[in-house]
Short mmCIF file of C-alpha atoms and ligand atoms in Angstrom, two decimals:
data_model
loop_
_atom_site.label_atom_id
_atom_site.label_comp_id
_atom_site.label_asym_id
_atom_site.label_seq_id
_atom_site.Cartn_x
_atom_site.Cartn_y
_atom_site.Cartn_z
CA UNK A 1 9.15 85.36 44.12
CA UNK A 2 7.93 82.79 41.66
CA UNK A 3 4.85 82.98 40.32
CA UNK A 4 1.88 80.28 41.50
CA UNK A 5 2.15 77.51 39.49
CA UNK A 6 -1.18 77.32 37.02
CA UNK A 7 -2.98 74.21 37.88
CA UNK A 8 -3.82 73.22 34.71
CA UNK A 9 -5.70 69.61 34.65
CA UNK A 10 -6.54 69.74 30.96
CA UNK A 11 -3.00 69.63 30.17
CA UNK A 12 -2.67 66.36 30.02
CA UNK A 13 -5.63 66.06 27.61
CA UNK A 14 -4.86 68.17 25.14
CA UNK A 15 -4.10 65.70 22.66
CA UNK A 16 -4.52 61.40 21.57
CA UNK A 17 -1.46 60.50 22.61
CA UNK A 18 -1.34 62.66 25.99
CA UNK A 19 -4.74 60.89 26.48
CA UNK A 20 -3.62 57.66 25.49
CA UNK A 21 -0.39 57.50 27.26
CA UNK A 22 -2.13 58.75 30.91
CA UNK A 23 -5.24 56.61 30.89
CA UNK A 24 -5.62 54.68 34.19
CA UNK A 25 -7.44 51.91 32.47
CA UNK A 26 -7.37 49.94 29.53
CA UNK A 27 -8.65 46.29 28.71
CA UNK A 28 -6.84 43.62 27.64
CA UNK A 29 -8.64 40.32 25.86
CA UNK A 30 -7.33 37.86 28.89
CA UNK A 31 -9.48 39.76 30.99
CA UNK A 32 -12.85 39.36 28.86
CA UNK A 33 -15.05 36.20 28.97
CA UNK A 34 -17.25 35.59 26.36
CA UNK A 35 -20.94 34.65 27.55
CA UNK A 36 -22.36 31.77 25.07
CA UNK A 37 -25.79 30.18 24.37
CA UNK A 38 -25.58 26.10 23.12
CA UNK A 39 -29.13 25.37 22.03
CA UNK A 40 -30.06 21.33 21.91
CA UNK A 41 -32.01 20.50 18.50
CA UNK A 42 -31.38 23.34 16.32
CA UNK A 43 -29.53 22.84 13.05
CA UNK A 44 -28.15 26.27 12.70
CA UNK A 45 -27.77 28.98 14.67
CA UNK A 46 -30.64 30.80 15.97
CA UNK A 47 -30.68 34.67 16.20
CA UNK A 48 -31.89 35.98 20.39
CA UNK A 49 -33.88 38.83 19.12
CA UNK A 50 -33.55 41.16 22.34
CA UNK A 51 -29.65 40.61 21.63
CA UNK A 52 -28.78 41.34 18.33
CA UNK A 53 -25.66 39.69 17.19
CA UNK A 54 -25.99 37.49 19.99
CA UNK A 55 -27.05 33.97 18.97
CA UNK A 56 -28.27 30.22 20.22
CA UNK A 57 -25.41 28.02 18.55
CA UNK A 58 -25.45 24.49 17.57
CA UNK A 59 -22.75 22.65 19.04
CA UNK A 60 -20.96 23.00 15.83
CA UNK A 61 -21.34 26.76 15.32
CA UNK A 62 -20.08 27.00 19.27
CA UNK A 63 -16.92 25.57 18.13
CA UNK A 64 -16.07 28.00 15.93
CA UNK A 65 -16.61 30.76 18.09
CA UNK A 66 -15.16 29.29 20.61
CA UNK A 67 -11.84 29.34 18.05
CA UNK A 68 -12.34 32.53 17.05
CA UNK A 69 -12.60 33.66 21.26
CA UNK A 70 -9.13 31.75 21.27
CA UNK A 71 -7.61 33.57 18.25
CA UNK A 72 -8.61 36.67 19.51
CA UNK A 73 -7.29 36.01 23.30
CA UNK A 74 -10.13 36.04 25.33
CA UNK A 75 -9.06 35.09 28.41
CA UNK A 76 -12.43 32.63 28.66
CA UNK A 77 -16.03 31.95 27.22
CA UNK A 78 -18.60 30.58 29.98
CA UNK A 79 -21.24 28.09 28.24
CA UNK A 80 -25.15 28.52 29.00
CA UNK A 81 -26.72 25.57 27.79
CA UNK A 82 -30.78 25.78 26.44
CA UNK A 83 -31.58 21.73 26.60
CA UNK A 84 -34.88 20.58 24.68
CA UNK A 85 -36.72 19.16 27.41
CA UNK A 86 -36.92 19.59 31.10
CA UNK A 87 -38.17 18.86 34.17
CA UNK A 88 -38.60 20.00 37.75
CA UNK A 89 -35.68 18.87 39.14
CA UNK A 90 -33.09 19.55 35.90
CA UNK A 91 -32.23 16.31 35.15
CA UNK A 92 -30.46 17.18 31.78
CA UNK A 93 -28.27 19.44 33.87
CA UNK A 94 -26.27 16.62 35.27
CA UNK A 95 -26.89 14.21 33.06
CA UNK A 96 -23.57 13.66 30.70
CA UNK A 97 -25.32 13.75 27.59
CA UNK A 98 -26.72 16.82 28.47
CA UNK A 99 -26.59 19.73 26.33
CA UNK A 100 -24.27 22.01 28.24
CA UNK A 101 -22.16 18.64 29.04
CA UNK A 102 -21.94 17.53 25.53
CA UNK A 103 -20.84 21.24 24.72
CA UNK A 104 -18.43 21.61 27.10
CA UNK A 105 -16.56 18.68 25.50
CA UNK A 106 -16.75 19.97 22.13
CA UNK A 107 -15.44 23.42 23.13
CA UNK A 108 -12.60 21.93 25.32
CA UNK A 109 -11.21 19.62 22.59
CA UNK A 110 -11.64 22.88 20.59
CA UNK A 111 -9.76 25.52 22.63
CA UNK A 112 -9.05 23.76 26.18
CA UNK A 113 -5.35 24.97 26.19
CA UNK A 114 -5.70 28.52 24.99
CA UNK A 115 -8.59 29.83 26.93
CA UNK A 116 -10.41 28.67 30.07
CA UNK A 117 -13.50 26.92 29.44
CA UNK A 118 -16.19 27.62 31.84
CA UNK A 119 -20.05 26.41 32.70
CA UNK A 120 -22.60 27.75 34.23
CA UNK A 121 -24.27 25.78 37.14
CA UNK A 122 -27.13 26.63 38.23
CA UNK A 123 -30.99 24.53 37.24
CA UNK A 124 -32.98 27.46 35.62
CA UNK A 125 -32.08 26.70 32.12
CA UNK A 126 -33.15 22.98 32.70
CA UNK A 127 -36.46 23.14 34.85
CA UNK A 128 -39.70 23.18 33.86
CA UNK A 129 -40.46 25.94 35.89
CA UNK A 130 -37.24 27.95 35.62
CA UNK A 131 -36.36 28.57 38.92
CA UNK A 132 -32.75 28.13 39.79
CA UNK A 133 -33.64 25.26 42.19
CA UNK A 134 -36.50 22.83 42.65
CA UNK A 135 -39.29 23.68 44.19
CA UNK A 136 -40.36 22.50 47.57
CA UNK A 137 -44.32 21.75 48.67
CA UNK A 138 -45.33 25.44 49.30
CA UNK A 139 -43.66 26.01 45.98
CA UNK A 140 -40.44 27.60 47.60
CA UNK A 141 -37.36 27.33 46.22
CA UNK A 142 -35.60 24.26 48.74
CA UNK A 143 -31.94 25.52 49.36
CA UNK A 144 -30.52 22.23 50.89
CA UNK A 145 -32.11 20.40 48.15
CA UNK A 146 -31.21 22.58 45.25
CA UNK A 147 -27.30 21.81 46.90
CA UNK A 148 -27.22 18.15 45.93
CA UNK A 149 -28.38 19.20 42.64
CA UNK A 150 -25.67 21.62 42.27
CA UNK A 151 -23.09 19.18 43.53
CA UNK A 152 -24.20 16.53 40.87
CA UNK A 153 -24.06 19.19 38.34
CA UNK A 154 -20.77 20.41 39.45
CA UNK A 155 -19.33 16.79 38.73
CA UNK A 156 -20.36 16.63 35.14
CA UNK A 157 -19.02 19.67 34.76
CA UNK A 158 -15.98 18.88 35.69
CA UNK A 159 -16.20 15.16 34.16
CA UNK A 160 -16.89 17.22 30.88
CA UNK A 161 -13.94 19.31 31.28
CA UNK A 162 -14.89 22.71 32.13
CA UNK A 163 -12.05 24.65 34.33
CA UNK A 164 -14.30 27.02 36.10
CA UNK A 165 -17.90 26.50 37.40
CA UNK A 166 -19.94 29.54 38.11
CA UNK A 167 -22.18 29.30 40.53
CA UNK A 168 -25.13 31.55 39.80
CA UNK A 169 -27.92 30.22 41.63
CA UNK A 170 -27.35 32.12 44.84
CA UNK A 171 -28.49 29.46 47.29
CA UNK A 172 -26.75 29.71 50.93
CA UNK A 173 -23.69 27.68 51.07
CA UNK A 174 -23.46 26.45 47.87
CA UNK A 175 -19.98 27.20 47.33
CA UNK A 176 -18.72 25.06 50.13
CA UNK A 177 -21.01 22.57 48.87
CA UNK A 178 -19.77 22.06 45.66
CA UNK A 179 -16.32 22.60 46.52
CA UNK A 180 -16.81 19.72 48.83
CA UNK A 181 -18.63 17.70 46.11
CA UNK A 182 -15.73 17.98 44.00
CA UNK A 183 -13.13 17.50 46.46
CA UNK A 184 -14.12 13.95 47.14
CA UNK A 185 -14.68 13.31 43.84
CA UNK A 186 -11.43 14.05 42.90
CA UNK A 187 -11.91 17.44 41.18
CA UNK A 188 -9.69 19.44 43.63
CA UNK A 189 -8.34 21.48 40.71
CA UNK A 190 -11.63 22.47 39.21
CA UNK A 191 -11.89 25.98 40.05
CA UNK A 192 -15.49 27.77 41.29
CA UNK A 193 -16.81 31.42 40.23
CA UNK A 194 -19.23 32.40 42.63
CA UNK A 195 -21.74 34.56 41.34
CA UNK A 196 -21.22 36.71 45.54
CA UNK A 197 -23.18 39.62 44.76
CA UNK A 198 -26.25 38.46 42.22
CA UNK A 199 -28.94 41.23 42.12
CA UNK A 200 -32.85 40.09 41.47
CA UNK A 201 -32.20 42.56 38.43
CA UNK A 202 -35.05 43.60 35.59
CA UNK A 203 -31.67 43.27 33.60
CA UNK A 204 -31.39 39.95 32.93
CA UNK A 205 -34.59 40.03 30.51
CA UNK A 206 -33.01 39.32 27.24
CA UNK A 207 -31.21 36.12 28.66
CA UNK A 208 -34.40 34.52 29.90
CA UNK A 209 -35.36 34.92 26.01
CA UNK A 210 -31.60 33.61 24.95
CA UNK A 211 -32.43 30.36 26.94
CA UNK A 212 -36.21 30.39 26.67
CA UNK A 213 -36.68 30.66 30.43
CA UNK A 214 -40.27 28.91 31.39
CA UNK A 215 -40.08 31.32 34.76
CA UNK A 216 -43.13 32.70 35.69
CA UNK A 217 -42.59 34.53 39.15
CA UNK A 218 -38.99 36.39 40.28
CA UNK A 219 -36.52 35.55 42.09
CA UNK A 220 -36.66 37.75 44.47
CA UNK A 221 -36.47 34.62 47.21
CA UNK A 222 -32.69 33.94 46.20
CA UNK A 223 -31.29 36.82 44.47
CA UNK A 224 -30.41 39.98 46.37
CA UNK A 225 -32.68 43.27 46.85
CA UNK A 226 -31.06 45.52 44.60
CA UNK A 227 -31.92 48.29 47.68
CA UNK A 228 -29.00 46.59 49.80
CA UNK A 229 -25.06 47.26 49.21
CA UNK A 230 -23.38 45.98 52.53
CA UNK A 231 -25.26 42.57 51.26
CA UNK A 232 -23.27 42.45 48.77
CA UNK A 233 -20.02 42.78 50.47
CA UNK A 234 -21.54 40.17 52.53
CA UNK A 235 -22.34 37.64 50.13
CA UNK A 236 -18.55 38.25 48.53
CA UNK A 237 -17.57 37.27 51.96
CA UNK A 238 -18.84 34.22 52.99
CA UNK A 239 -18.14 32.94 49.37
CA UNK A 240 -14.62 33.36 49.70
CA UNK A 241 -14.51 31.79 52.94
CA UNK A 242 -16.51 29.02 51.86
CA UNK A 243 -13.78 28.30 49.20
CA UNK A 244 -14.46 30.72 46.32
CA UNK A 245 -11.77 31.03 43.39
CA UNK A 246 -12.92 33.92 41.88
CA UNK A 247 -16.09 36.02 43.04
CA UNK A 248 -18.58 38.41 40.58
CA UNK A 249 -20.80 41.48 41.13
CA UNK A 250 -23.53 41.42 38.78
CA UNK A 251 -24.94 43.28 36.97
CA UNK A 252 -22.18 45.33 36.10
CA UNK A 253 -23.42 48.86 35.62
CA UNK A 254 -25.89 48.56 38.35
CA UNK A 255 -24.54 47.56 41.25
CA UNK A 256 -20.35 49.92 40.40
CA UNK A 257 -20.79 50.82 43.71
CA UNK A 258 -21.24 46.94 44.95
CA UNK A 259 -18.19 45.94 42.82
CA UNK A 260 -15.87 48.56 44.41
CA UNK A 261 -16.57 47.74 48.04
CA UNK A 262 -15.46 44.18 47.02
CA UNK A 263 -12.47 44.98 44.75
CA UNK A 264 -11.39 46.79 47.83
CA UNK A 265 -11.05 43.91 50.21
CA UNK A 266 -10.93 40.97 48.46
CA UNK A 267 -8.28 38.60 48.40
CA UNK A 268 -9.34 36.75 45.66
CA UNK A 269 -10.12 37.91 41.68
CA UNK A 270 -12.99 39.93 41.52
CA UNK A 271 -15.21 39.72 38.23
CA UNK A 272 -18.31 41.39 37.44
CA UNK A 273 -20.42 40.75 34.48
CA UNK A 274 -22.26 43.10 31.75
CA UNK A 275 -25.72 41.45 31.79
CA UNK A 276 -28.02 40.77 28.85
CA UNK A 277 -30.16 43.99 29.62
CA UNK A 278 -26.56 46.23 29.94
CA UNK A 279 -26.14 45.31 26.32
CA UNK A 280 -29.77 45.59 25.10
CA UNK A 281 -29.97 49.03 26.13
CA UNK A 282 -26.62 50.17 24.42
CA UNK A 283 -27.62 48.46 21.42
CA UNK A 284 -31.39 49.59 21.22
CA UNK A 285 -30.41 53.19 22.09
CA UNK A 286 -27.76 53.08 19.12
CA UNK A 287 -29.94 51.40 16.34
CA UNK A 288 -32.06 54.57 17.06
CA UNK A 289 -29.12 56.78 16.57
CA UNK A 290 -30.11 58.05 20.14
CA UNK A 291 -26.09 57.12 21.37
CA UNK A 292 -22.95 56.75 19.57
CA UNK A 293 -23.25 52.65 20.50
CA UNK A 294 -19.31 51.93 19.85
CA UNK A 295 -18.75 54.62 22.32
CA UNK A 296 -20.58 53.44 24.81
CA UNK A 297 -20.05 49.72 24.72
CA UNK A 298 -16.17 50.83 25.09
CA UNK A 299 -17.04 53.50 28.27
CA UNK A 300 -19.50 50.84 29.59
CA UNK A 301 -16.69 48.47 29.93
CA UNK A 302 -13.69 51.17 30.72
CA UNK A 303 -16.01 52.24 34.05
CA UNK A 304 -16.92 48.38 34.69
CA UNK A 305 -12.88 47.94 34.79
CA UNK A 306 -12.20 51.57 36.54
CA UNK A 307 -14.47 50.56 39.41
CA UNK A 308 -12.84 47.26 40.50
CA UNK A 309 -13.57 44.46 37.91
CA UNK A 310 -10.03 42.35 37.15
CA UNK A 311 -12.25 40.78 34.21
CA UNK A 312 -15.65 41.09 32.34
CA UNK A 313 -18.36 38.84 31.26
CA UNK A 314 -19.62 40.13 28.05
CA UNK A 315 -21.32 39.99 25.25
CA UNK A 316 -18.93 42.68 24.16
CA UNK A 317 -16.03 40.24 24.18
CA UNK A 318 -14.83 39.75 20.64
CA UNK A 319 -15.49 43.22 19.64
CA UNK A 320 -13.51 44.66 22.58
CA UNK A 321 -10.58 42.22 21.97
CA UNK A 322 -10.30 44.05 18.87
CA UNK A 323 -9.87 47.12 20.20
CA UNK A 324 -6.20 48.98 19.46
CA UNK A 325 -4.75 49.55 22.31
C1 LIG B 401 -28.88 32.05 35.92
C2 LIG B 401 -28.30 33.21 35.20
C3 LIG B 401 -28.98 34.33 34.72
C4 LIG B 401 -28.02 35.12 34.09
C5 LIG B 401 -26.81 34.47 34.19
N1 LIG B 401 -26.99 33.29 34.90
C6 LIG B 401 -30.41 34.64 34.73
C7 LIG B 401 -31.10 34.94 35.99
O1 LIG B 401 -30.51 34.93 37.07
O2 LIG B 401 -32.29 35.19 35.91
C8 LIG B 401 -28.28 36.42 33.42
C9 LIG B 401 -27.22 36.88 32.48
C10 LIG B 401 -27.63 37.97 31.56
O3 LIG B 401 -28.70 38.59 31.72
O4 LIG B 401 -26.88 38.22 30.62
N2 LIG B 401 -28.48 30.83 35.36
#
């Protein structure tokens, strides 16, 4: 007889390249999008102290990175823009001469054909409350109103250039209203990110400083309950059927479990993105020596990847393109 067979898992560890050559995941750069800030008014680039190495740009700083994103073959870099004034109903959002409009030009004449330029659409960076809609008489967020803002916006977008809107205000239909906006404007080919499964997350708190949020309250009224999962699955759901491109779990390390139930059913790419706060943490916990931070911003995005994600927002982006392979 021959002896059992030793089941030896740790074989296959022993060593770098054992390691190396069996890993079931690995990140290239065409699957990392870049997360930038454009600041209106500023003549050189402002530092976002909650994000350390994470900056406001001017539109001529955002240029260069936007280069460098290329060089290093991201597959994409998604533009936030932080206008100078604002109102309640975001008129600098869709007006052309708008910050994140004027941007998106620059960055597209920059790097249009070697990554994909996208925008974010949604009001909060451009009212005067901060809310990602406007506000209705009993101070409610009005969905069906907040739509014909959105499909405005969505048109300067795509006027301006940008490839791929993401839609992060998590209104109700908003996908198939901006699709629709765009359709009959003649924008078939713009594509739309739908920010599915957007959690009201304590996450996000860096970002509200990186584009000097004026929000008071929560939105707890339009984001999800971070309690619910089959929401999210949900959410994914109705956005693809209302015309989504591309659909995102966010945050990332927050909501794995959210990200996996849509990776396994979705038709359509599934992205999720490393908020502001995700970062934050890794960096605050490393400038106290408390974590080995280049290890974890590389696991943090390995188990983003290993639990569904075809690409990653980060603010990780450059660094990880970097990464031998
Ligand atoms: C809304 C938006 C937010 C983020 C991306 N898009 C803020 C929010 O919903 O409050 C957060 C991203 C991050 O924290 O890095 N326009």
């Amino acid at each position: 007889m021959t002896p059992a067979p030793s089941i030896r898992p740790r074989r296959l560890r022993r060593t770098p390249a054992l390691r190396r050559m069996v890993a079931e995941t690995r990140i290239h750069p065409a699957e990392l999008v870049l997360p930038v800030f454009v600041r209106e008014g500023i003549s050189a680039p402002q530092p976002i102290a909650a994000m350390p190495g994470v900056v406001q740009h001017t539109i001529d700083s955002l240029r260069g990175v936007a280069a460098e994103a290329a060089a290093a073959g991201l597959g994409g870099i998604m533009l936030f823009g932080v206008p100078a004034e604002r109102d309640a109903r975001g008129s600098a959002a869709d007006d052309p001469e708008g910050i994140l409009n004027r941007a998106t030009r620059a960055v597209v004449a920059e790097a249009g054909d070697a990554l994909v330029v996208q925008t974010d659409l949604c009001l909060d960076e451009f009212t005067d409350h901060g809310h990602c809609g406007v506000i209705d008489a009993s101070g409610a967020v009005d969905n069906d109103a907040t739509l014909a803002r959105y499909a405005d916006m969505a048109i300067a977008q795509a006027e301006a250039g940008s490839a791929l809107l993401g839609l992060s205000g998590m209104m109700d239909g908003q996908v198939a209203a901006v699709r629709e906006a765009l359709d009959l404007a003649g924008h078939e080919q713009t594509a739309l990110l739908a920010y599915s499964a957007k959690y009201a997350s304590a996450f996000y708190g860096p970002f509200r400083e990186a584009v000097d949020s004026q929000l008071t309250g929560n939105r707890r009224g339009y984001q999800q309950d971070p309690a619910n999962r089959r929401e999210g699955l949900r959410e994914a759901e109705l956005d693809i059927a209302e015309g989504a491109d591309i659909v995102m779990v966010k945050p990332a390390m927050s909501s794995l479990d959210v990200l996996a139930d849509v990776a396994a059913v979705s038709p359509v790419p599934v992205w999720a993105y490393q908020v502001s706060g995700e970062a934050a943490m890794i960096e605050a916990a490393g400038a106290n020596g408390w974590i080995d931070r280049d290890a974890a911003v590389r696991e943090s995005l390995t188990s983003i990847k290993r639990a569904g994600a075809d690409a990653i927002l980060s603010y990780f982006a450059l660094e990880a393109a970097g990464w031998a392979r």
